[in-house]
Tab-separated table of C-alpha atoms in Angstrom:
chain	number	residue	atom	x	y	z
A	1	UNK	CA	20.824	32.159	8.552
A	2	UNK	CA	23.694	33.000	5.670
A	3	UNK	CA	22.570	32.200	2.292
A	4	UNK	CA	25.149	29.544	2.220
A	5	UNK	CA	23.641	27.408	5.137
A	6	UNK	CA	20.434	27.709	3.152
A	7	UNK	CA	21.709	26.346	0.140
A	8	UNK	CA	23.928	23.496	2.075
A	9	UNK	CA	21.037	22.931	3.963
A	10	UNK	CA	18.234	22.943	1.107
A	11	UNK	CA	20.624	20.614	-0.926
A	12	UNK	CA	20.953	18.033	2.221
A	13	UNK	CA	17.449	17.729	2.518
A	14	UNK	CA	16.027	17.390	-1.361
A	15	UNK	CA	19.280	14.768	-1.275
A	16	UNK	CA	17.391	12.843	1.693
A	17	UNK	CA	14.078	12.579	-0.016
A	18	UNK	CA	15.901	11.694	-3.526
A	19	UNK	CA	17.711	9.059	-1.829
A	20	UNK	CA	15.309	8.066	0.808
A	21	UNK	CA	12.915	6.180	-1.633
A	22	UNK	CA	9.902	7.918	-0.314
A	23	UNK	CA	7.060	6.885	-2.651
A	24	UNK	CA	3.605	8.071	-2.530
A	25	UNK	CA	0.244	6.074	-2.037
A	26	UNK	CA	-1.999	6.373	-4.397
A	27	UNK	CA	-5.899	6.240	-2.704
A	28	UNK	CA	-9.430	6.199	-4.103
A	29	UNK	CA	-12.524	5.374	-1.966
A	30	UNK	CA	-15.133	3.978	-4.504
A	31	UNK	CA	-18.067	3.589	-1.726
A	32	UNK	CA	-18.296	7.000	0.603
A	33	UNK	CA	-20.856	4.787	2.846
A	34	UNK	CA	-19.532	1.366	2.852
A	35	UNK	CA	-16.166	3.179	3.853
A	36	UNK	CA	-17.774	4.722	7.131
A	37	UNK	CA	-19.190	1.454	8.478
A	38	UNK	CA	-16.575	-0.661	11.227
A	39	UNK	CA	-14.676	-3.130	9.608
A	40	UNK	CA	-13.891	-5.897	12.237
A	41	UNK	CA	-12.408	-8.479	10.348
A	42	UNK	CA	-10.588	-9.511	6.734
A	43	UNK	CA	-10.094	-12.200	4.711
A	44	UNK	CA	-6.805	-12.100	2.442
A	45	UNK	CA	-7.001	-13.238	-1.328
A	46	UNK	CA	-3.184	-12.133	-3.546
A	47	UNK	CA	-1.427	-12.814	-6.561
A	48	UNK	CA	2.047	-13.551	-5.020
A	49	UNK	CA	2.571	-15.402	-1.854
A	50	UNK	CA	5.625	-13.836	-0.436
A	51	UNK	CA	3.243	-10.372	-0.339
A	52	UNK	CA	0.666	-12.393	1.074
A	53	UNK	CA	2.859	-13.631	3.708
A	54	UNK	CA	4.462	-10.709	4.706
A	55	UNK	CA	0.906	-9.001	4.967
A	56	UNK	CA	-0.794	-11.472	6.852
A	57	UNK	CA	2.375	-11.656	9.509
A	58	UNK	CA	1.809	-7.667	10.538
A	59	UNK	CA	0.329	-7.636	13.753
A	60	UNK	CA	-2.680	-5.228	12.444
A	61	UNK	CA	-3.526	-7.476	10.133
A	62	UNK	CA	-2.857	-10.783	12.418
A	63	UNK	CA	-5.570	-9.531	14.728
A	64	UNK	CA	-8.781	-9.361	11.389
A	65	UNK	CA	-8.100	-12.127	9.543
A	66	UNK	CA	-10.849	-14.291	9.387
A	67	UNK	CA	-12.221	-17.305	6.905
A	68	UNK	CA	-15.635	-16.076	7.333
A	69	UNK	CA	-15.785	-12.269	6.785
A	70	UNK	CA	-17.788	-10.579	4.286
A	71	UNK	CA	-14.443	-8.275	3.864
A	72	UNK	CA	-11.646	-8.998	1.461
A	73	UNK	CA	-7.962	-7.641	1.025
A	74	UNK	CA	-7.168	-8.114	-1.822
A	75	UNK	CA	-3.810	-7.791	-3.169
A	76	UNK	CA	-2.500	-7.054	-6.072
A	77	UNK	CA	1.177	-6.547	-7.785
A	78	UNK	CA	3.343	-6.573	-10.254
A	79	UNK	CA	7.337	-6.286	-10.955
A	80	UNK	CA	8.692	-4.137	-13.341
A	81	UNK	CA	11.035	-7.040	-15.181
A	82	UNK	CA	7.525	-9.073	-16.086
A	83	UNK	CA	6.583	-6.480	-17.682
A	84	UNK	CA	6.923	-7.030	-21.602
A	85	UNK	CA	5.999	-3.317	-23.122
A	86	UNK	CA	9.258	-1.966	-25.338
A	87	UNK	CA	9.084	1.198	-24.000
A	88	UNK	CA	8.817	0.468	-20.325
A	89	UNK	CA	11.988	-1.626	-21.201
A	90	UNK	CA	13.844	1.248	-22.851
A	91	UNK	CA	12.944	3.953	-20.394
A	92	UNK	CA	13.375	1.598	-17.382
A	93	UNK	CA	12.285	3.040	-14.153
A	94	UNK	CA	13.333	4.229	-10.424
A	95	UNK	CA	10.971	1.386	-9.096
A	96	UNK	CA	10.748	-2.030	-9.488
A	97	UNK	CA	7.204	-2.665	-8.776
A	98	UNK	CA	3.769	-1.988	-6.827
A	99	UNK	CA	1.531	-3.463	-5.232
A	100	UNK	CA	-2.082	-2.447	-4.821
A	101	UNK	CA	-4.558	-2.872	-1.705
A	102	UNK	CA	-7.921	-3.336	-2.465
A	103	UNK	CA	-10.571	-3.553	0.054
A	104	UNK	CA	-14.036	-5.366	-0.899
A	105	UNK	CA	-17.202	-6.202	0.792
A	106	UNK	CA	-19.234	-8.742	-0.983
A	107	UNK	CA	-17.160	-8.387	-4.628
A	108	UNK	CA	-18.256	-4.456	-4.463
A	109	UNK	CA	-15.187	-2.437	-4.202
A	110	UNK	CA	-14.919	-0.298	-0.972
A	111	UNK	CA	-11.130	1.250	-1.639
A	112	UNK	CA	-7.863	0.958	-2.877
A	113	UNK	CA	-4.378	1.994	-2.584
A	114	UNK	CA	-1.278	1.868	-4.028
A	115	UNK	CA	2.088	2.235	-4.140
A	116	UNK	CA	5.391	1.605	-5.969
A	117	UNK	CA	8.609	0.239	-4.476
A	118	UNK	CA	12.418	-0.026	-5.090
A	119	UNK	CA	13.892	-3.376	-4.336
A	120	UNK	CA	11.630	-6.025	-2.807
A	121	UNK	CA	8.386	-5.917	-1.161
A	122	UNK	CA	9.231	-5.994	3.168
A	123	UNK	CA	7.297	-5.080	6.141
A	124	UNK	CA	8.129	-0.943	5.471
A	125	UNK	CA	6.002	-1.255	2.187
A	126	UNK	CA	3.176	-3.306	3.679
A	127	UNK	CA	3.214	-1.467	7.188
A	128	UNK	CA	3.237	1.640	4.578
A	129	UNK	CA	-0.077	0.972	2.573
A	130	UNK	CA	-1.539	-0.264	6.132
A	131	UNK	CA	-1.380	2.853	7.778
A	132	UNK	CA	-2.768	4.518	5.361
A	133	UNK	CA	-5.561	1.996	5.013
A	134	UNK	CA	-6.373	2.767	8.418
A	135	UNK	CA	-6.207	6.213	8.227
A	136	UNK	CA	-8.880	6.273	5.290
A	137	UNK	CA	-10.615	3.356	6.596
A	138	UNK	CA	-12.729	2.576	9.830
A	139	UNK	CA	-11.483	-0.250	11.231
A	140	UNK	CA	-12.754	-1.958	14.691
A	141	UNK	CA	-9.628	-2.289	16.919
């Protein structure tokens, strides 16, 4: 391929992630064994009812939630304009929050992940932070 392809085509593609709003998740599993075991159901506990509702409504999560379960999801976020710190106001930022997954059995914390977002919080940036919860997770389906 001609070295000017390569450059068209290099510039195209960093463009596409620059403008794509990819964001990473951030993970941490706090409890090696409690992380192995099936996890069959979840009970929901959150900060901000609009995440709540858009988490609960994903059919993944439709399927666990229970009252009565021993594991909790809890959720966790904040937006970039409550936040009150001078320099986070002078820098600003290319996000305009997170929101944070944590997963607990009994208060003890299992796992957690994370992840910022641009605009608001929909069912990309939940569906998002659930895959990857089930990825590093073993849930009973």
């Amino acid at each position: 391929m001609p070295i000017n392809k390569l450059k068209i085509l290099s510039g195209l593609l960093a463009a596409f992630f620059i403008f794509s709003g990819c964001r990473e998740i951030y993970t941490k599993i706090y409890n090696e064994k409690e992380a192995k075991k099936p996890i069959s159901c979840l009970n929901i506990e959150s900060d901000n009812l609009v995440i709540e509702y858009v988490v609960k409504n994903r059919p993944f999560i439709k399927k666990l939630l229970k009252k009565e379960c021993p594991y909790l999801l809890k959720i966790t976020s904040n937006y970039v304009t409550s936040c009150s710190s001078a320099q986070a106001k002078a820098l600003g930022s290319d996000f305009d929050g997170f929101v944070r997954f944590e997963i607990l059995k009994d208060n003890d914390l299992i796992y957690r992940n994370q992840r910022d977002f641009k605009g608001t919080f929909d069912n990309f940036v939940a569906d998002s932070l659930i895959d990857r919860m089930r990825k590093d997770l073993n849930f009973k389906e």
